[in-house]
């Protein structure tokens, strides 16, 4: 069994930590170094179950800092998987600058490190949001990139550099573009964890506009498994969509979460001012990743129920988050709506 070393940036975040837990539990030949800047959404508790594994190493640092990236790579590594990103659309509307630094400059710094250290594979974890709003049909990987939020534009900026490095230098890159992801350990600023924790606390939930926007949902474990699969089996220079064709309107999600938490629509739902430039619909065609051998396993209904149970049982995880920086953010984001 040949030992391999993967550097996972953003490994203390939501999808990154699911990937780290999965790899360390299921792949004994792989050693993991997490490089994470420990900004607000990172949480060491997300990897507590695996942090004592001798195959796990942690480096605190920013992907936009070449010295930190060099420290993480150490004597060399076989692959870098880039989960490190600012990811929340609403925060990008309030304050786009951090998105440019991490998602654009950070990606550039990683690509340069891949060249300098001759890393065999670089996988950029991206998002369906780079395709922009999709009126009808599904986005395939060759659909034009038409980002419409500062967040989506910063991710598209990262993706375009990744593809340009492949064309120019032959850098062995891959990109995955996932759809909206849900599951345990998700910071409660995104729709599902925000609504679940608010409902469990007895608070109201803020539905933007008419709530008829459509998102396609993938479970975090399926998403993480898809990324590992593309890393090992994908063709360098290619993009792979990871989605499950589970379209739901936000109102449908809200209704289901009310049922699962035993709360009542009238007392709990508040329609608030819509998000600026709000994309109405995302929809991915994931047949290319499926042809490569990836198949999502978690049915949406089961995944959602388990996620609600997880948040119900893990108050100790989310309560401290909802008190600190989060409170100021929530006030800034929602008080005027
Ligand atoms: P979000 O989880 O922020 O993901 P994205 O914007 O990347 O799709 O939002 C998912 C959908 O839920 C989106 O249409 C916006 C909506 N939404 C609300 O209605 N209220 C909220 O408080 C949040 C955070 C999102």
Coordinates of C-alpha atoms and ligand atoms in Angstrom, one line a residue:
X1 CA 0.0 0.0 0.0
X2 CA 1.7 3.2 -1.0
X3 CA 1.2 6.1 1.3
X4 CA -0.1 9.3 -0.2
X5 CA -0.3 12.8 1.2
X6 CA -3.2 15.2 0.4
X7 CA -3.3 18.8 1.4
X8 CA -6.8 19.9 2.1
X9 CA -7.3 23.6 2.3
X10 CA -10.3 24.8 4.3
X11 CA -10.5 21.4 6.0
X12 CA -12.2 22.9 9.1
X13 CA -15.2 24.2 7.1
X14 CA -18.4 22.4 6.2
X15 CA -17.6 20.4 3.1
X16 CA -13.9 20.3 3.7
X17 CA -14.3 18.7 7.1
X18 CA -16.7 16.1 5.7
X19 CA -14.1 15.2 3.1
X20 CA -11.3 15.0 5.8
X21 CA -13.4 12.7 8.0
X22 CA -14.4 10.5 5.1
X23 CA -10.8 10.1 3.8
X24 CA -9.3 9.4 7.2
X25 CA -12.0 6.9 8.0
X26 CA -12.2 5.1 4.7
X27 CA -8.7 5.4 3.2
X28 CA -5.9 4.1 5.4
X29 CA -3.2 4.8 2.8
X30 CA -3.9 8.6 2.8
X31 CA -2.3 11.2 5.0
X32 CA -4.0 14.5 5.2
X33 CA -2.7 18.0 6.0
X34 CA -5.4 20.6 6.6
X35 CA -4.4 24.2 5.9
X36 CA -7.1 26.5 7.3
X37 CA -7.1 30.2 8.1
X38 CA -9.6 29.6 10.9
X39 CA -11.9 32.4 9.9
X40 CA -15.4 32.6 11.3
X41 CA -16.9 29.5 9.6
X42 CA -14.0 27.2 10.5
X43 CA -14.4 25.0 13.5
X44 CA -11.9 22.5 14.9
X45 CA -14.8 20.6 16.4
X46 CA -15.7 19.6 12.9
X47 CA -12.7 17.2 12.8
X48 CA -12.6 16.3 16.5
X49 CA -13.3 12.7 15.7
X50 CA -10.2 12.3 13.5
X51 CA -7.8 14.9 14.8
X52 CA -5.8 12.4 16.9
X53 CA -5.2 10.1 14.0
X54 CA -1.4 10.1 13.3
X55 CA -2.3 10.6 9.6
X56 CA -3.8 14.0 10.4
X57 CA -1.7 17.2 10.5
X58 CA -2.9 20.7 10.9
X59 CA -1.3 23.9 9.6
X60 CA -3.0 27.3 10.5
X61 CA -2.7 29.6 7.5
X62 CA -4.3 31.5 4.7
X63 CA -4.2 30.1 1.1
X64 CA -3.3 33.7 -0.1
X65 CA -0.1 33.4 1.9
X66 CA 2.6 31.5 -0.1
X67 CA 4.7 30.8 3.0
X68 CA 1.7 29.1 4.7
X69 CA 1.0 27.1 1.6
X70 CA 4.6 25.9 1.4
X71 CA 4.4 24.9 5.1
X72 CA 1.4 22.8 4.4
X73 CA 3.0 21.1 1.4
X74 CA 6.1 20.4 3.5
X75 CA 8.3 17.8 1.8
X76 CA 5.9 17.4 -1.0
X77 CA 2.3 16.2 -1.6
X78 CA 0.4 14.2 -4.2
X79 CA -2.6 16.4 -4.4
X80 CA -4.1 19.7 -3.2
X81 CA -7.9 19.9 -2.8
X82 CA -9.0 23.5 -2.4
X83 CA -12.1 23.9 -0.2
X84 CA -10.8 27.2 1.3
X85 CA -13.3 29.9 0.3
X86 CA -15.6 32.6 1.4
X87 CA -18.9 31.1 0.4
X88 CA -21.9 33.0 1.6
X89 CA -23.7 35.1 -1.0
X90 CA -25.3 37.4 1.6
X91 CA -21.9 38.2 3.1
X92 CA -20.5 38.9 -0.3
X93 CA -23.1 41.5 -0.9
X94 CA -22.2 43.2 2.4
X95 CA -18.5 42.9 2.0
X96 CA -17.0 41.5 -1.3
X97 CA -13.3 42.2 -0.5
X98 CA -12.6 39.0 1.5
X99 CA -14.0 37.0 -1.4
X100 CA -11.6 38.4 -3.8
X101 CA -8.7 37.8 -1.5
X102 CA -9.5 34.1 -0.7
X103 CA -11.3 32.9 -3.8
X104 CA -9.3 34.7 -6.4
X105 CA -5.9 35.6 -5.0
X106 CA -5.9 32.4 -2.8
X107 CA -6.5 30.2 -5.8
X108 CA -3.7 32.0 -7.7
X109 CA -1.3 31.4 -4.8
X110 CA -2.2 27.7 -4.7
X111 CA -1.8 27.3 -8.5
X112 CA 1.7 28.8 -8.3
X113 CA 2.5 26.4 -5.4
X114 CA 1.3 23.5 -7.5
X115 CA 3.7 24.5 -10.3
X116 CA 6.6 25.2 -7.9
X117 CA 6.3 21.8 -6.1
X118 CA 5.2 19.8 -9.2
X119 CA 2.1 18.6 -7.3
X120 CA 0.5 15.8 -9.3
X121 CA -3.1 17.0 -8.9
X122 CA -5.0 20.1 -8.0
X123 CA -8.7 20.0 -7.4
X124 CA -10.7 23.2 -7.2
X125 CA -14.0 22.9 -5.3
X126 CA -16.4 25.2 -7.0
X127 CA -20.1 25.8 -7.2
X128 CA -23.1 25.8 -9.6
X129 CA -23.5 29.5 -8.8
X130 CA -20.8 30.3 -11.4
X131 CA -23.3 29.4 -14.2
X132 CA -25.6 32.1 -12.8
X133 CA -29.3 32.0 -12.9
X134 CA -30.7 29.2 -15.1
X135 CA -34.1 29.9 -16.5
X136 CA -34.8 26.4 -17.8
X137 CA -33.0 23.2 -18.5
X138 CA -29.8 22.1 -16.8
X139 CA -26.2 23.5 -16.7
X140 CA -23.7 21.2 -18.3
X141 CA -20.0 21.8 -17.7
X142 CA -19.5 23.7 -21.0
X143 CA -22.3 26.1 -20.2
X144 CA -21.1 29.7 -20.1
X145 CA -19.9 31.1 -16.8
X146 CA -22.3 34.0 -15.9
X147 CA -21.9 34.8 -12.2
X148 CA -24.3 37.4 -10.8
X149 CA -23.2 37.8 -7.1
X150 CA -19.8 38.9 -5.8
X151 CA -19.4 35.4 -4.3
X152 CA -20.2 33.7 -7.6
X153 CA -17.9 36.1 -9.5
X154 CA -15.0 35.4 -7.1
X155 CA -15.4 31.6 -7.6
X156 CA -15.7 32.0 -11.3
X157 CA -12.4 34.1 -11.1
X158 CA -10.8 31.2 -9.4
X159 CA -12.1 28.6 -11.9
X160 CA -11.0 30.6 -14.9
X161 CA -7.4 30.8 -13.5
X162 CA -7.5 27.0 -12.9
X163 CA -8.5 26.3 -16.5
X164 CA -6.0 28.9 -17.8
X165 CA -3.1 27.2 -15.9
X166 CA -4.1 23.9 -17.5
X167 CA -4.1 25.5 -21.0
X168 CA -0.9 27.5 -20.5
X169 CA 1.3 25.4 -18.3
X170 CA -0.3 22.0 -18.5
X171 CA -1.0 22.2 -14.7
X172 CA -2.9 19.0 -13.7
X173 CA -6.1 20.6 -12.5
X174 CA -9.7 19.5 -12.0
X175 CA -12.8 21.4 -11.0
X176 CA -15.9 20.2 -9.3
X177 CA -19.0 22.4 -9.2
X178 CA -21.4 21.3 -6.6
X179 CA -25.0 22.3 -6.0
X180 CA -26.4 23.5 -2.7
X181 CA -25.1 21.3 0.0
X182 CA -26.7 20.3 3.3
X183 CA -25.9 18.1 6.2
X184 CA -24.2 18.1 9.7
X185 CA -21.6 20.7 10.7
X186 CA -22.9 23.5 8.3
X187 CA -22.4 26.9 9.8
X188 CA -25.9 28.3 10.5
X189 CA -25.8 31.2 8.0
X190 CA -27.0 29.2 5.0
X191 CA -30.7 28.4 4.4
X192 CA -31.1 24.9 6.0
X193 CA -28.9 25.2 9.1
X194 CA -30.1 28.8 9.8
X195 CA -33.8 27.8 9.5
X196 CA -33.3 24.5 11.5
X197 CA -31.5 26.2 14.4
X198 CA -33.9 29.2 14.4
X199 CA -36.9 26.8 14.5
X200 CA -35.3 24.7 17.3
X201 CA -34.8 27.9 19.3
X202 CA -38.4 29.0 18.8
X203 CA -37.4 32.0 16.6
X204 CA -38.8 33.0 13.2
X205 CA -37.3 32.2 9.9
X206 CA -36.7 34.9 7.2
X207 CA -37.8 33.8 3.7
X208 CA -36.4 36.1 1.0
X209 CA -39.0 37.5 -1.4
X210 CA -41.7 35.1 -2.5
X211 CA -39.7 32.0 -1.5
X212 CA -40.2 30.4 -4.9
X213 CA -36.5 30.4 -5.8
X214 CA -35.3 26.9 -6.7
X215 CA -32.2 25.2 -5.5
X216 CA -30.9 21.7 -6.2
X217 CA -29.7 19.9 -3.0
X218 CA -26.9 17.4 -2.5
X219 CA -25.9 15.8 0.9
X220 CA -22.5 16.8 2.1
X221 CA -21.3 13.1 2.3
X222 CA -22.3 12.5 -1.3
X223 CA -20.6 15.8 -2.3
X224 CA -17.4 14.9 -0.5
X225 CA -17.3 11.4 -2.0
X226 CA -17.8 13.0 -5.5
X227 CA -14.8 15.2 -5.0
X228 CA -12.6 12.3 -3.9
X229 CA -13.8 10.4 -7.0
X230 CA -13.1 13.2 -9.4
X231 CA -9.7 13.7 -7.8
X232 CA -8.7 10.2 -8.5
X233 CA -10.6 9.3 -11.7
X234 CA -11.2 12.7 -13.5
X235 CA -9.4 13.9 -16.6
X236 CA -7.0 16.8 -15.9
X237 CA -8.3 20.1 -17.4
X238 CA -12.0 19.0 -16.9
X239 CA -14.9 20.3 -14.9
X240 CA -17.4 17.9 -13.2
X241 CA -20.8 19.0 -11.9
X242 CA -21.9 17.3 -8.7
X243 CA -25.6 17.6 -8.2
X244 CA -28.5 15.3 -7.4
X245 CA -31.5 16.6 -9.4
X246 CA -33.3 17.3 -6.1
X247 CA -34.9 20.6 -7.0
X248 CA -37.0 22.3 -4.2
X249 CA -38.3 25.8 -3.8
X250 CA -37.3 27.5 -0.6
X251 CA -41.0 27.4 0.5
X252 CA -41.0 23.6 0.1
X253 CA -37.8 23.4 2.2
X254 CA -39.3 25.7 4.8
X255 CA -42.5 23.6 5.0
X256 CA -40.6 20.4 5.5
X257 CA -38.4 21.9 8.2
X258 CA -41.5 23.2 10.0
X259 CA -42.9 19.7 10.0
X260 CA -39.7 18.2 11.2
X261 CA -39.4 20.6 14.1
X262 CA -43.1 20.7 14.9
X263 CA -43.4 24.4 14.3
X264 CA -46.3 26.2 12.8
X265 CA -46.1 28.3 9.6
X266 CA -48.0 31.4 10.8
X267 CA -46.0 31.8 14.0
X268 CA -42.6 31.0 12.5
X269 CA -42.3 32.3 8.9
X270 CA -41.5 35.9 8.1
X271 CA -41.3 37.0 4.4
X272 CA -38.5 39.6 4.2
X273 CA -37.0 41.8 1.6
X274 CA -35.4 39.8 -1.2
X275 CA -31.7 39.4 -1.6
X276 CA -30.2 41.8 -4.2
X277 CA -29.7 40.2 -7.6
X278 CA -31.2 37.0 -6.2
X279 CA -30.7 34.1 -8.6
X280 CA -34.1 32.4 -9.2
X281 CA -33.0 28.9 -10.1
X282 CA -29.9 26.7 -10.2
X283 CA -30.0 23.3 -11.9
X284 CA -27.0 21.0 -12.7
X285 CA -26.6 18.3 -15.2
X286 CA -24.3 15.8 -13.3
X287 CA -24.2 13.1 -15.9
X288 CA -20.5 13.6 -16.6
X289 CA -19.6 12.8 -13.0
X290 CA -22.1 9.9 -13.0
X291 CA -20.5 8.5 -16.1
X292 CA -17.2 8.6 -14.2
X293 CA -18.7 6.4 -11.6
X294 CA -20.0 8.8 -8.9
X295 CA -23.5 8.2 -7.7
X296 CA -25.1 10.1 -4.8
X297 CA -26.4 7.7 -2.1
X298 CA -28.5 9.8 0.3
X299 CA -32.1 10.4 -0.6
X300 CA -33.1 14.0 0.1
X301 CA -35.9 13.2 2.5
X302 CA -33.8 10.9 4.6
X303 CA -30.8 13.3 4.5
X304 CA -33.0 16.2 5.6
X305 CA -34.6 14.3 8.5
X306 CA -31.1 13.2 9.7
X307 CA -29.8 16.7 9.4
X308 CA -32.6 18.1 11.6
X309 CA -32.0 15.3 14.1
X310 CA -28.3 16.1 14.1
X311 CA -28.9 19.8 14.9
X312 CA -31.4 18.8 17.6
X313 CA -28.9 16.5 19.3
X314 CA -25.8 18.8 18.8
X315 CA -26.9 22.0 20.4
X316 CA -23.5 22.1 22.0
X317 CA -22.0 22.5 18.5
X318 CA -24.2 25.4 17.3
X319 CA -25.2 27.3 20.4
X320 CA -21.7 28.8 20.9
X321 CA -21.5 29.7 17.2
X322 CA -24.8 31.6 17.4
X323 CA -23.6 33.8 20.2
X324 CA -20.3 35.4 19.1
X325 CA -19.5 37.1 15.8
X326 CA -22.7 35.6 14.4
X327 CA -25.0 37.8 16.4
X328 CA -23.5 41.0 15.0
X329 CA -23.7 39.4 11.5
X330 CA -27.4 38.4 12.0
X331 CA -28.3 41.9 13.1
X332 CA -26.5 43.5 10.1
X333 CA -28.0 41.0 7.7
X334 CA -31.6 40.8 8.9
X335 CA -32.5 43.7 11.2
X336 CA -33.5 46.1 8.4
X337 CA -35.3 43.6 6.3
Ligands
LIG1 P1 -28.2 29.9 0.7 O1 -28.2 28.8 1.6 O2 -27.6 31.2 1.1 O3 -27.4 29.4 -0.6 P2 -27.3 30.0 -2.1 O4 -27.6 31.4 -2.0 O5 -25.8 29.8 -2.3 O6 -28.1 29.2 -3.0 O7 -29.6 30.2 0.2 C1 -30.4 29.2 -0.4 C2 -31.7 29.9 -0.8 O8 -32.4 30.3 0.4 C3 -31.5 31.1 -1.6 O9 -32.6 31.2 -2.6 C4 -31.7 32.2 -0.6 C5 -32.7 31.7 0.4 N1 -32.6 32.2 1.8 C6 -33.7 32.7 2.4 O10 -34.8 32.8 1.9 N2 -33.5 33.2 3.7 C7 -32.3 33.1 4.3 O11 -32.2 33.6 5.5 C8 -31.2 32.5 3.6 C9 -29.8 32.4 4.3 C10 -31.4 32.1 2.4

